[in-house]
PDB file of C-alpha atoms in Angstrom:
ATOM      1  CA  UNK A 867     143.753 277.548 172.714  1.00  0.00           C
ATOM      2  CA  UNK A 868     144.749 274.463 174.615  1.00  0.00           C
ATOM      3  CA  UNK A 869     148.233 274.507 172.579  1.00  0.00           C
ATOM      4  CA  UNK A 870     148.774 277.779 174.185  1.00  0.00           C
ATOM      5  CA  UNK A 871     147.536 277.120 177.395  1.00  0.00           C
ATOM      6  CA  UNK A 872     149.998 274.727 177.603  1.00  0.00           C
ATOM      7  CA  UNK A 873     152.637 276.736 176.474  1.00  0.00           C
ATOM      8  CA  UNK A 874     152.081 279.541 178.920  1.00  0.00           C
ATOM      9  CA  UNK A 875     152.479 276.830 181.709  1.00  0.00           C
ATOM     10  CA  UNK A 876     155.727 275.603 180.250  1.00  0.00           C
ATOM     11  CA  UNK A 877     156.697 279.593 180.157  1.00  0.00           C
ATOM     12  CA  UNK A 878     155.655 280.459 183.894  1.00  0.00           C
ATOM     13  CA  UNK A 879     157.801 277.580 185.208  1.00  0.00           C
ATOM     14  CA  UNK A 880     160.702 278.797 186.974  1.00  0.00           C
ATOM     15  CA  UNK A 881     163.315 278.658 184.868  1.00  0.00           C
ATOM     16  CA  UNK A 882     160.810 279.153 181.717  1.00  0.00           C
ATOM     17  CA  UNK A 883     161.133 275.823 179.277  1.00  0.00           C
ATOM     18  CA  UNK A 884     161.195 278.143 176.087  1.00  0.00           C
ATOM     19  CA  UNK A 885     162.111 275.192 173.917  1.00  0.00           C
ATOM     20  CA  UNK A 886     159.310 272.774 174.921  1.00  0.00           C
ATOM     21  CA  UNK A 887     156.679 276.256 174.857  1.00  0.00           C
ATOM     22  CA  UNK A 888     157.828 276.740 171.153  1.00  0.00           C
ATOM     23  CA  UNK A 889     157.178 273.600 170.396  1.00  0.00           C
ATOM     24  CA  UNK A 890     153.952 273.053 171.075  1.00  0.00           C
ATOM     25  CA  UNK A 891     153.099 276.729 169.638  1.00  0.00           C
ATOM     26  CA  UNK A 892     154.364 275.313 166.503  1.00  0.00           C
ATOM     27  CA  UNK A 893     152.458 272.544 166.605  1.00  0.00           C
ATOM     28  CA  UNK A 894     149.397 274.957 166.645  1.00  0.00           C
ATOM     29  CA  UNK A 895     150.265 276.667 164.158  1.00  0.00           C
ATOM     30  CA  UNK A 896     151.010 273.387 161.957  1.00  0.00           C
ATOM     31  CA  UNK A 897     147.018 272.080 162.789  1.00  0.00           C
ATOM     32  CA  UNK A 898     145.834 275.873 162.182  1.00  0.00           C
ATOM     33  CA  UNK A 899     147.459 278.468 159.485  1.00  0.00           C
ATOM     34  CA  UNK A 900     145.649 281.388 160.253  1.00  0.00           C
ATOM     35  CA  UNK A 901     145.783 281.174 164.253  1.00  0.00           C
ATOM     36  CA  UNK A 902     146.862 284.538 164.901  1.00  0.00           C
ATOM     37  CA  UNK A 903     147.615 284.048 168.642  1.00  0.00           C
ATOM     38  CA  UNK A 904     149.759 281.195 168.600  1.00  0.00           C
ATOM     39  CA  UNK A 905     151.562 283.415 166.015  1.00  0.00           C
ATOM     40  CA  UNK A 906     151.745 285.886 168.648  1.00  0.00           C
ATOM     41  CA  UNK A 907     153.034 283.793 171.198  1.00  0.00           C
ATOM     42  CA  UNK A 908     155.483 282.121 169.412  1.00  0.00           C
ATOM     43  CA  UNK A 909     157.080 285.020 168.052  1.00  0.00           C
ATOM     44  CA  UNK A 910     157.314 286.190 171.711  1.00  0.00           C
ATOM     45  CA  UNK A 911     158.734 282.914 172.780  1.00  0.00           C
ATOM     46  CA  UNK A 912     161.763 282.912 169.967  1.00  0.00           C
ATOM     47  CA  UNK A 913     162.076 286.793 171.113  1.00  0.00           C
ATOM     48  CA  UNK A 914     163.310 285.154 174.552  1.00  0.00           C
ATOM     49  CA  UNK A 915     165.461 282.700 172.683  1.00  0.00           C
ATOM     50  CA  UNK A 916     167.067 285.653 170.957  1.00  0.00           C
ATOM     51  CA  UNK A 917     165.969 284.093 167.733  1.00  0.00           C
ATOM     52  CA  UNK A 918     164.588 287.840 166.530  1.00  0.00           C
ATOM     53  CA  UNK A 919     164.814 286.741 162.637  1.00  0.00           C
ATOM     54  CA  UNK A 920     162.409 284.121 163.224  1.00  0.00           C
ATOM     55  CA  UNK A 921     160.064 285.958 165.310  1.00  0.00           C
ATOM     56  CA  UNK A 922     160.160 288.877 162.106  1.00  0.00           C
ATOM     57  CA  UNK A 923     158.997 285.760 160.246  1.00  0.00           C
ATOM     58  CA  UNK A 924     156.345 284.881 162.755  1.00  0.00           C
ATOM     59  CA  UNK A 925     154.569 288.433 163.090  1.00  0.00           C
ATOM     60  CA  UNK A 926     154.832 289.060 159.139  1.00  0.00           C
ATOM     61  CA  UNK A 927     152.820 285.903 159.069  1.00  0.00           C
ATOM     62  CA  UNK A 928     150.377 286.617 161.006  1.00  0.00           C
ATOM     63  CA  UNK A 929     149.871 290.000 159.340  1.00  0.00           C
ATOM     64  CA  UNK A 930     148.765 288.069 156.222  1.00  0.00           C
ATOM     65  CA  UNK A 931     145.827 287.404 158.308  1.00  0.00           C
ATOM     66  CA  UNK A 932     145.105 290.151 160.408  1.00  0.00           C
ATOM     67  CA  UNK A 933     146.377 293.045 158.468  1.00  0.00           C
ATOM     68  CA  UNK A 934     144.622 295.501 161.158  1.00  0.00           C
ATOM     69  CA  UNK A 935     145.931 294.239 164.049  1.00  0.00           C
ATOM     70  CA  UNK A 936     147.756 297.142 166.050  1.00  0.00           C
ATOM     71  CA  UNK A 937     149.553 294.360 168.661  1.00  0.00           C
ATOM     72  CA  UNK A 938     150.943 292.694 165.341  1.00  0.00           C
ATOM     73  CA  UNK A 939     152.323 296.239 164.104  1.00  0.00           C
ATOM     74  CA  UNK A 940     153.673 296.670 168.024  1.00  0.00           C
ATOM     75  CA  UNK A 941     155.186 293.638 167.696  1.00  0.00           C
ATOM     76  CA  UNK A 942     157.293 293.838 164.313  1.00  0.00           C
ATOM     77  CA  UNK A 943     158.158 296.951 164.631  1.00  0.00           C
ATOM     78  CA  UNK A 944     159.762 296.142 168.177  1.00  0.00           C
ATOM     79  CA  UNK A 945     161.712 293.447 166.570  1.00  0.00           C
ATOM     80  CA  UNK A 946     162.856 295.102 163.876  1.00  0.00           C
ATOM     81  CA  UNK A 947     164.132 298.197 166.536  1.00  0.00           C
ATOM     82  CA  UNK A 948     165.874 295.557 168.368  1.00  0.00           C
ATOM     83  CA  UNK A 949     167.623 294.238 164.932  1.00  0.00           C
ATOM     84  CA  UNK A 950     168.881 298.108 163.851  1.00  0.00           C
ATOM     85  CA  UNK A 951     166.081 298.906 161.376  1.00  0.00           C
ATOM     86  CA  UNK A 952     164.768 301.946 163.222  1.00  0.00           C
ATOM     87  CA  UNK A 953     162.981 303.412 160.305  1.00  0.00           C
ATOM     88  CA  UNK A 954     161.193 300.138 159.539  1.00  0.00           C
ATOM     89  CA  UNK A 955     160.615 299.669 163.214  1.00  0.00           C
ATOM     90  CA  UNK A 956     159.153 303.419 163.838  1.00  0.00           C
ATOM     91  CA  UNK A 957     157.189 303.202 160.523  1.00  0.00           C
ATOM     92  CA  UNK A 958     155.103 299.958 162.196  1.00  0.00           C
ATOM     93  CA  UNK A 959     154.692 301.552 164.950  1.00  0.00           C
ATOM     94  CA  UNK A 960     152.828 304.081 163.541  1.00  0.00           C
ATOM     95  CA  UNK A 961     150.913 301.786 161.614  1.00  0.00           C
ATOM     96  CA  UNK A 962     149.525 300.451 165.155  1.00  0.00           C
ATOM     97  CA  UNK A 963     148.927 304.266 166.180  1.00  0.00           C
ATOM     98  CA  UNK A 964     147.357 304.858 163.303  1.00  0.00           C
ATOM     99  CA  UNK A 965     144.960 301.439 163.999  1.00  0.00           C
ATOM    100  CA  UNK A 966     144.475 302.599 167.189  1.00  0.00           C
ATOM    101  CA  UNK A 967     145.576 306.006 168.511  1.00  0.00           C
ATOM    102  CA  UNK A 968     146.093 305.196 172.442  1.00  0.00           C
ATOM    103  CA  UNK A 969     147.916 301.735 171.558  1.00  0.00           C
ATOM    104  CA  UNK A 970     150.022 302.252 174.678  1.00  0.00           C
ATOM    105  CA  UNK A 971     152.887 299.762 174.141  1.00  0.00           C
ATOM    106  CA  UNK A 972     153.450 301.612 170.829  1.00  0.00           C
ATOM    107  CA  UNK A 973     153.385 304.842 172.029  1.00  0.00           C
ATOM    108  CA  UNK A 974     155.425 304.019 174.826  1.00  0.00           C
ATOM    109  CA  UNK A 975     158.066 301.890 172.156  1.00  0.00           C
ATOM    110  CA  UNK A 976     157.853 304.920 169.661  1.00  0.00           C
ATOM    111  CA  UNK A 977     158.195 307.692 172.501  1.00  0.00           C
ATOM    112  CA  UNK A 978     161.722 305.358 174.127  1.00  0.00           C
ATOM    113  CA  UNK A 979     162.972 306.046 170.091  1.00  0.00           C
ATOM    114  CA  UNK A 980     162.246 309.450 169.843  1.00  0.00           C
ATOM    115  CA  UNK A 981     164.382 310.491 173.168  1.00  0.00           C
ATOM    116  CA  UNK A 982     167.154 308.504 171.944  1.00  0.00           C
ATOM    117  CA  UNK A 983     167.418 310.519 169.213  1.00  0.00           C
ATOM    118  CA  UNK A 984     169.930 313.950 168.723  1.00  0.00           C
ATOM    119  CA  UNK A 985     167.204 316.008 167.002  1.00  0.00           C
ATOM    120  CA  UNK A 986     165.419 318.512 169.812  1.00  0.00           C
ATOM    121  CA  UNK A 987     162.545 318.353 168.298  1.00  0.00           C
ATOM    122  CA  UNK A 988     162.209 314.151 168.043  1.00  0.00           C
ATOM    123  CA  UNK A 989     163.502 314.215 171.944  1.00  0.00           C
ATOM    124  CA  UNK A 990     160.602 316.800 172.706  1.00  0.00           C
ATOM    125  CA  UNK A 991     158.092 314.585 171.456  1.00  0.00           C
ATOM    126  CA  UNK A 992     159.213 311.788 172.709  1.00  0.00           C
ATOM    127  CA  UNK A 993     158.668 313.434 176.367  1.00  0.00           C
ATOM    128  CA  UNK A 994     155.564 314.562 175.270  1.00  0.00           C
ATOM    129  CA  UNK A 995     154.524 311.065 174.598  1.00  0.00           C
ATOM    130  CA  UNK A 996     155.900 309.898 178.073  1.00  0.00           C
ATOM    131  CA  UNK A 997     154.370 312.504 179.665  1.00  0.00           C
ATOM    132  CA  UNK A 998     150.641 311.538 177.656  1.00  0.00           C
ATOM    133  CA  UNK A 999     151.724 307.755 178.809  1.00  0.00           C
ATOM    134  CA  UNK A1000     152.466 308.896 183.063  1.00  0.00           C
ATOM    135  CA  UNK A1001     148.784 310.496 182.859  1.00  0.00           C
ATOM    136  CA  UNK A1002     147.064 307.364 181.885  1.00  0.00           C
ATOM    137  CA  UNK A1003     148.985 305.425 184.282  1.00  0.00           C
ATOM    138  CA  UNK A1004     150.528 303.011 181.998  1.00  0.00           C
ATOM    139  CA  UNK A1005     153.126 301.067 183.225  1.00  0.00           C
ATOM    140  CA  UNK A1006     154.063 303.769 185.695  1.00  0.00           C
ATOM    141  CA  UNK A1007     157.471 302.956 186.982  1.00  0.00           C
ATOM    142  CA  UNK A1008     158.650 302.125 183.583  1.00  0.00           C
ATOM    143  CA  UNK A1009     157.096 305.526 182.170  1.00  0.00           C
ATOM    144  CA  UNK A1010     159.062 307.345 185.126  1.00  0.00           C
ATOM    145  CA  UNK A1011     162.085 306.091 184.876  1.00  0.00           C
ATOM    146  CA  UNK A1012     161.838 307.103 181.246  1.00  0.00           C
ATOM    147  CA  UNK A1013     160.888 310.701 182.143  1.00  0.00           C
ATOM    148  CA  UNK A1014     164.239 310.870 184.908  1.00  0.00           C
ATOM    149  CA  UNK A1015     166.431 310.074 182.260  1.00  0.00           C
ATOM    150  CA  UNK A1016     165.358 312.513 179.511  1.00  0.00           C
ATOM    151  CA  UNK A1017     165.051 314.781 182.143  1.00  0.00           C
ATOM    152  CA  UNK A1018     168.445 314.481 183.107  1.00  0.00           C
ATOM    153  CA  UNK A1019     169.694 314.784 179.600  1.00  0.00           C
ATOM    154  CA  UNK A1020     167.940 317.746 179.021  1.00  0.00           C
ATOM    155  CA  UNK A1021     169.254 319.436 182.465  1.00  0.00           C
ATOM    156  CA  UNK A1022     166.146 319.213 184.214  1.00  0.00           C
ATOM    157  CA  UNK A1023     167.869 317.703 187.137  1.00  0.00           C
ATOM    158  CA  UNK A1024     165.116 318.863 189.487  1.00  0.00           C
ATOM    159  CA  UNK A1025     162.572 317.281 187.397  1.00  0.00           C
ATOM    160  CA  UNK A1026     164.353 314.071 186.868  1.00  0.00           C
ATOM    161  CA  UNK A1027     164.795 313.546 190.577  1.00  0.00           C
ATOM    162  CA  UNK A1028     161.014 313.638 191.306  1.00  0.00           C
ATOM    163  CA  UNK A1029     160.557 310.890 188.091  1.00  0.00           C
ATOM    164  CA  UNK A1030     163.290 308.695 189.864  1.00  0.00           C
ATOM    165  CA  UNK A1031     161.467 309.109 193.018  1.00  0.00           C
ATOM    166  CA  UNK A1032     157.776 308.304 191.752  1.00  0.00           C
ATOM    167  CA  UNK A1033     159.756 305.211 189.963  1.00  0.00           C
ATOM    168  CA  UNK A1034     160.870 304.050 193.741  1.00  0.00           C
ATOM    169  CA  UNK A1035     157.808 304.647 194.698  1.00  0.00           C
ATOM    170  CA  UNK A1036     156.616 301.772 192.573  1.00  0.00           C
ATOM    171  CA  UNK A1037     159.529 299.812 192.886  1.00  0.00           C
ATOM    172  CA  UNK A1038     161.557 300.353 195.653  1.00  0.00           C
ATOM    173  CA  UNK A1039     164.778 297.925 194.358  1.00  0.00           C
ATOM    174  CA  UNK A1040     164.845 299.741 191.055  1.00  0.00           C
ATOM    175  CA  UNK A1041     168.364 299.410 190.818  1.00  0.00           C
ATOM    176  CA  UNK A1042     168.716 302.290 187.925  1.00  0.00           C
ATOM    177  CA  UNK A1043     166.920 304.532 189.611  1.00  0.00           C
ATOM    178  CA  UNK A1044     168.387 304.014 192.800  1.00  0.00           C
ATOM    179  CA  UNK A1045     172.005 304.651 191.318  1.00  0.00           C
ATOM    180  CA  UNK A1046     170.742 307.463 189.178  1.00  0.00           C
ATOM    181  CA  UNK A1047     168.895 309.418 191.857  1.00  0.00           C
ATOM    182  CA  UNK A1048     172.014 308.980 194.074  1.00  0.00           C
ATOM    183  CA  UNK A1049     174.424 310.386 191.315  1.00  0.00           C
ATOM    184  CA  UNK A1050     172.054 313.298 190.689  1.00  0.00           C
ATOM    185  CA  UNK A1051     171.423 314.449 194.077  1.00  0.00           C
ATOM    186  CA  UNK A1052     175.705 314.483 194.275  1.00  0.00           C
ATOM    187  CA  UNK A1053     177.132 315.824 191.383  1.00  0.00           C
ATOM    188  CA  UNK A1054     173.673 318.096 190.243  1.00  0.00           C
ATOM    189  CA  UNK A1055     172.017 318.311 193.187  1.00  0.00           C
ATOM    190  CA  UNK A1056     175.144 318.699 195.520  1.00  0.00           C
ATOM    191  CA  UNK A1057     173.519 316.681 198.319  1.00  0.00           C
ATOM    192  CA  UNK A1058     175.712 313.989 198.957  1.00  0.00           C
ATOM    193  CA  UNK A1059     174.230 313.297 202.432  1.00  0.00           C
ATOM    194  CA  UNK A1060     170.514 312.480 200.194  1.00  0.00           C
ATOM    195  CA  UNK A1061     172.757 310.126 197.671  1.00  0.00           C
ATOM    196  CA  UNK A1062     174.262 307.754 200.531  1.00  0.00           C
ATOM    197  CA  UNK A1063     171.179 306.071 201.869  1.00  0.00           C
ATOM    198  CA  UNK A1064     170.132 305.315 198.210  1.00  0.00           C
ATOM    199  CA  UNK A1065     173.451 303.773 197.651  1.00  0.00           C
ATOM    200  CA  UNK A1066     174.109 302.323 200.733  1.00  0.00           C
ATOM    201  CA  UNK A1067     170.182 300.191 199.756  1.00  0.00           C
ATOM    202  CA  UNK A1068     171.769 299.690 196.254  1.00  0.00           C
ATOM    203  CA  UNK A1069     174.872 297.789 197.991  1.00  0.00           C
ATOM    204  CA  UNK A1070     172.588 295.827 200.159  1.00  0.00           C
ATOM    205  CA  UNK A1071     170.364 294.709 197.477  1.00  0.00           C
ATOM    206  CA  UNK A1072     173.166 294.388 194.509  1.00  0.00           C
ATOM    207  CA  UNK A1073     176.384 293.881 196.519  1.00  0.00           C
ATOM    208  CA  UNK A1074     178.041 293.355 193.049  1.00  0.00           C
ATOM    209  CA  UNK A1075     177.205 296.593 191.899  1.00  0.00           C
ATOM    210  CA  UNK A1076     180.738 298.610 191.218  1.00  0.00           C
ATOM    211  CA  UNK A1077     179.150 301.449 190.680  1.00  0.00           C
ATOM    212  CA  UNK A1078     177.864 302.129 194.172  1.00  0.00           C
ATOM    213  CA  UNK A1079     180.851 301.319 195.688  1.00  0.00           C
ATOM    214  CA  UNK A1080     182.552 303.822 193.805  1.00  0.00           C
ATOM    215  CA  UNK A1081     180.446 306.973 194.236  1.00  0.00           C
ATOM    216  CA  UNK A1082     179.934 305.976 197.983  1.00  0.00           C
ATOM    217  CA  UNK A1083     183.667 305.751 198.431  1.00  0.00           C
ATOM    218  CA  UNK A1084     183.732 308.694 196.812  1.00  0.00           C
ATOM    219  CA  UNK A1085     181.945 310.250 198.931  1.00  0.00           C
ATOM    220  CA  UNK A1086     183.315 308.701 202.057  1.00  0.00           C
ATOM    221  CA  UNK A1087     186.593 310.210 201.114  1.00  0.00           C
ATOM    222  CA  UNK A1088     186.085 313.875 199.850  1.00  0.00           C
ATOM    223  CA  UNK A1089     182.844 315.057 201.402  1.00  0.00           C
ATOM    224  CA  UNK A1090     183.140 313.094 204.682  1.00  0.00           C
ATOM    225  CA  UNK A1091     186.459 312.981 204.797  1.00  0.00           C
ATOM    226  CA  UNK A1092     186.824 309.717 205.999  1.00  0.00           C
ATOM    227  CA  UNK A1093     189.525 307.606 203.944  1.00  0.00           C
ATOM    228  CA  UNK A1094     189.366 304.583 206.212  1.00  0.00           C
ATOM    229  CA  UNK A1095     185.730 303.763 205.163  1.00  0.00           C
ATOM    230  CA  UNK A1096     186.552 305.017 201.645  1.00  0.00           C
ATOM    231  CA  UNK A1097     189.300 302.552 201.446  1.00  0.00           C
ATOM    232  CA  UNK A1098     187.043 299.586 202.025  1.00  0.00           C
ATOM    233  CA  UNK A1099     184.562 300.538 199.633  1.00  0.00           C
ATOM    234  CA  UNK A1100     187.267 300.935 196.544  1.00  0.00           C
ATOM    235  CA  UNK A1101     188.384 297.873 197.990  1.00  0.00           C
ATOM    236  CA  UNK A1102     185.379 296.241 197.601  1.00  0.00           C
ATOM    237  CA  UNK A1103     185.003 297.551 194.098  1.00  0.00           C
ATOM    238  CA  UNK A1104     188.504 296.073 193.309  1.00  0.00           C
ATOM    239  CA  UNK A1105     187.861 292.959 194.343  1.00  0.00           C
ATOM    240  CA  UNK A1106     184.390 292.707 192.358  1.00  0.00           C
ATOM    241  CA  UNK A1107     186.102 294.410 189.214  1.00  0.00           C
ATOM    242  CA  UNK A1108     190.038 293.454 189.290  1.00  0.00           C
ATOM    243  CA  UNK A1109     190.734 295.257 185.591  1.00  0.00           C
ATOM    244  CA  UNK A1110     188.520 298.195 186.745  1.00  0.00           C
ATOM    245  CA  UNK A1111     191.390 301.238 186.691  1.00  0.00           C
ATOM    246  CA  UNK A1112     189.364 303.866 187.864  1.00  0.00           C
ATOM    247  CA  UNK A1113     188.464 301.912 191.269  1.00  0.00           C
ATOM    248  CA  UNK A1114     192.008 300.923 192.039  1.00  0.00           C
ATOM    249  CA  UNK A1115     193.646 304.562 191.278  1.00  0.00           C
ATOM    250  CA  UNK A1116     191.025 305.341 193.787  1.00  0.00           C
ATOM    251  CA  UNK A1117     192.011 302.978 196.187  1.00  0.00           C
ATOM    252  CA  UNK A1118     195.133 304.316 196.010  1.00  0.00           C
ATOM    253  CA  UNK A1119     194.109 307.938 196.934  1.00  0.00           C
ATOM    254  CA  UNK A1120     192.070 307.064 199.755  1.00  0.00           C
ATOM    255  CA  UNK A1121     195.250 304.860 200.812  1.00  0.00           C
ATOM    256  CA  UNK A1122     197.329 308.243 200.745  1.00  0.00           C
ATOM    257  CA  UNK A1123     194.245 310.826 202.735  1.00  0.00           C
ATOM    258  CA  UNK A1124     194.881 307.922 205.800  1.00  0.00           C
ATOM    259  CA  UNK A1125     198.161 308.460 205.423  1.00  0.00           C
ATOM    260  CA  UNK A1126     199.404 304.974 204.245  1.00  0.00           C
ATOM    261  CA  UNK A1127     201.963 305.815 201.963  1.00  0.00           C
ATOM    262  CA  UNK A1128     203.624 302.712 201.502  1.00  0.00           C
ATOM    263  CA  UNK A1129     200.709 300.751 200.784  1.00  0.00           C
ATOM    264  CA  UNK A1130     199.612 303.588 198.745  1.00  0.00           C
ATOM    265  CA  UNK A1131     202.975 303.580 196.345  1.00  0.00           C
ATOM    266  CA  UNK A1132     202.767 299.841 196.046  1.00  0.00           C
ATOM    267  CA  UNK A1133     199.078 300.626 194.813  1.00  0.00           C
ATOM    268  CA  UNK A1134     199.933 302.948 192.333  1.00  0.00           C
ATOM    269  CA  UNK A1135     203.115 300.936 191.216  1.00  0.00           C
ATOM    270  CA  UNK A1136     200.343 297.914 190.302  1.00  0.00           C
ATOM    271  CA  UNK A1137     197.511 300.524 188.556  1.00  0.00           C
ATOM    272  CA  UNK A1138     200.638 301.814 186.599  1.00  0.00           C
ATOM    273  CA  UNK A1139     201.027 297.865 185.515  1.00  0.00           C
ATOM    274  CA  UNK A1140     197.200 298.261 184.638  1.00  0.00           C
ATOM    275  CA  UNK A1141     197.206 300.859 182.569  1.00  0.00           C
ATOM    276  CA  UNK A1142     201.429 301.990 181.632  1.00  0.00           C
ATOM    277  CA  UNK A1143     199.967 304.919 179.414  1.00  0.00           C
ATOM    278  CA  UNK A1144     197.969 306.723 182.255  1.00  0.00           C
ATOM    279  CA  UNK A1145     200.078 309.821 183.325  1.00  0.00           C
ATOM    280  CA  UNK A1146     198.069 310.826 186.117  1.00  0.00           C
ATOM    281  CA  UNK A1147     199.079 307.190 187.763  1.00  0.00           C
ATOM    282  CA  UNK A1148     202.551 307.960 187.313  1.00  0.00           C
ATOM    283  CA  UNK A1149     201.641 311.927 189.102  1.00  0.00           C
ATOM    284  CA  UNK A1150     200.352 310.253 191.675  1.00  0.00           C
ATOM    285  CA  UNK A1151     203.194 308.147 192.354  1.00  0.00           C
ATOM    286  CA  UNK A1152     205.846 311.111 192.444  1.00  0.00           C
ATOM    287  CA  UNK A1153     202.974 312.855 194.716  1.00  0.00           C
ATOM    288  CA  UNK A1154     203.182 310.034 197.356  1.00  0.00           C
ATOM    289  CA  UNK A1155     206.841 309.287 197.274  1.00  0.00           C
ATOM    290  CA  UNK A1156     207.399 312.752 197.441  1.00  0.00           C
ATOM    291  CA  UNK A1157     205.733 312.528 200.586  1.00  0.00           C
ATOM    292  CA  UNK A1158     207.721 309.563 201.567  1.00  0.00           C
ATOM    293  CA  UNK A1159     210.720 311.024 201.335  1.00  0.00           C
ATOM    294  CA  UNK A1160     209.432 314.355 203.588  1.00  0.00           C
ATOM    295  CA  UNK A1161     208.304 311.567 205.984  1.00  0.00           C
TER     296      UNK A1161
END
């Protein structure tokens, strides 16, 4: 244990020292075979380093000596889900349900699978498990956020804005749930006035996030019909993401609503260099100097 004490204080240092933590789990391992927690730990450590063939190799390991050990079937099969062996990974985690029937961490891992995927019935019990996970509480904001987005995949939108909202709740800079919640309540919800304080947090607490800029622009320019402010948010979102098409054709639009055509053609003229195959670019161009010449 005092190998993986000090580990854990090499792995709560700020950044984590993964490499020295690995180390001295390995040398606990070395002095003891069968120590099934250093095992454990290490295989969780290389997990960090991305080293997810090694960790495999670590949890089968440990197996040899704890062969009823749900954690150990948790942990495998997570690895092996994360390395594109889905059966392999779903059948271990059903080895730890199987150990032990309310094994949260599997049920939640198993449940994340299930809604991923295209079979009705798979996604149904995957919210079923979710659901069985939000009652007992277990990692709640994770569990919601979960719930919003199967929700909103299965066209619950109502639904899926209540799991985004419990998942703020929890965590109030929950940056996909802020976003989410903000593009529900527009496009499904149509209550753009609801999205703009959620995005207008998301911009203060991520001002790199494109995204927000985007939809808040959006916003800015059709439903409040105010193409000054609109402009400074595509701005924005050109500036942060100079190959991102989509933000400068919009740019360009909001450039045209405030009725600055000029700077609005010479816009277009350099999202047509962007992206030459994009006919709409080259629409909006003969829109705009159509206008230019009725000017």
């Amino acid at each position: 244990m005092v190998f993986i004490n000090l580990a854990n204080l090499y792995l709560n240092k700020t950044p984590p020292q993964l490499d020295d933590a690995a180390r001295l789990l390995r040398r606990a391992i070395s002095l003891r075979s069968d120590f099934v927690d250093a095992y454990q730990n290490y295989g969780s450590v290389l997990i960090k380093q991305g080293k997810l063939e090694e960790a495999e190799d670590a949890y089968r390991t440990a197996l040899v000596y704890q062969q009823r050990n749900p954690d150990l079937y948790y942990n495998l099969g997570v690895v092996l889900l994360e390395t594109g062996r889905s059966t392999d990974g779903v059948e271990n985690l059903n080895k730890a349900l199987l150990l032990k029937p309310d094994h949260a961490p599997s049920l939640f891992a198993l449940a994340s699978t299930l809604t991923d995927s295209t079979d009705a019935t798979k996604r149904e019990e995957g919210k079923r498990m979710l659901e069985q996970l939000a009652s007992r509480d277990y990692e709640t904001s994770k569990v919601n956020f979960a719930l919003g987005m199967i929700e909103t995949d299965l066209r619950n939108f109502t639904k899926a804005a209540m799991h985004y909202e419990k998942t703020l709740q929890l965590d109030k800079h929950h940056r996909s749930a802020l976003f989410n919640l903000a593009l529900l309540s527009r496009n499904q919800l149509n209550d753009s006035e609801r999205a703009v304080p959620l995005l207008e947090r998301l911009i203060q607490i991520y001002p790199d996030h494109v995204k927000s800029y985007m939809l808040l622009g959006d916003i800015e320019l059709t439903e409040r019909k105010q193409p000054e402010v609109a402009s400074k948010l595509f701005r924005k979102a050109v500036q942060l993401a100079p190959s991102n098409v989509q933000a400068k054709h919009n740019l360009c639009v909001a450039l045209a609503e405030d009725e600055e055509l000029e700077e609005s053609e010479k816009c277009l003229l350099e999202a047509i260099a962007m992206a030459p195959t994009e006919e709409y670019l080259r629409e909006h161009l003969a829109i705009v100097r159509k206008r230019l010449k009725s000017d």
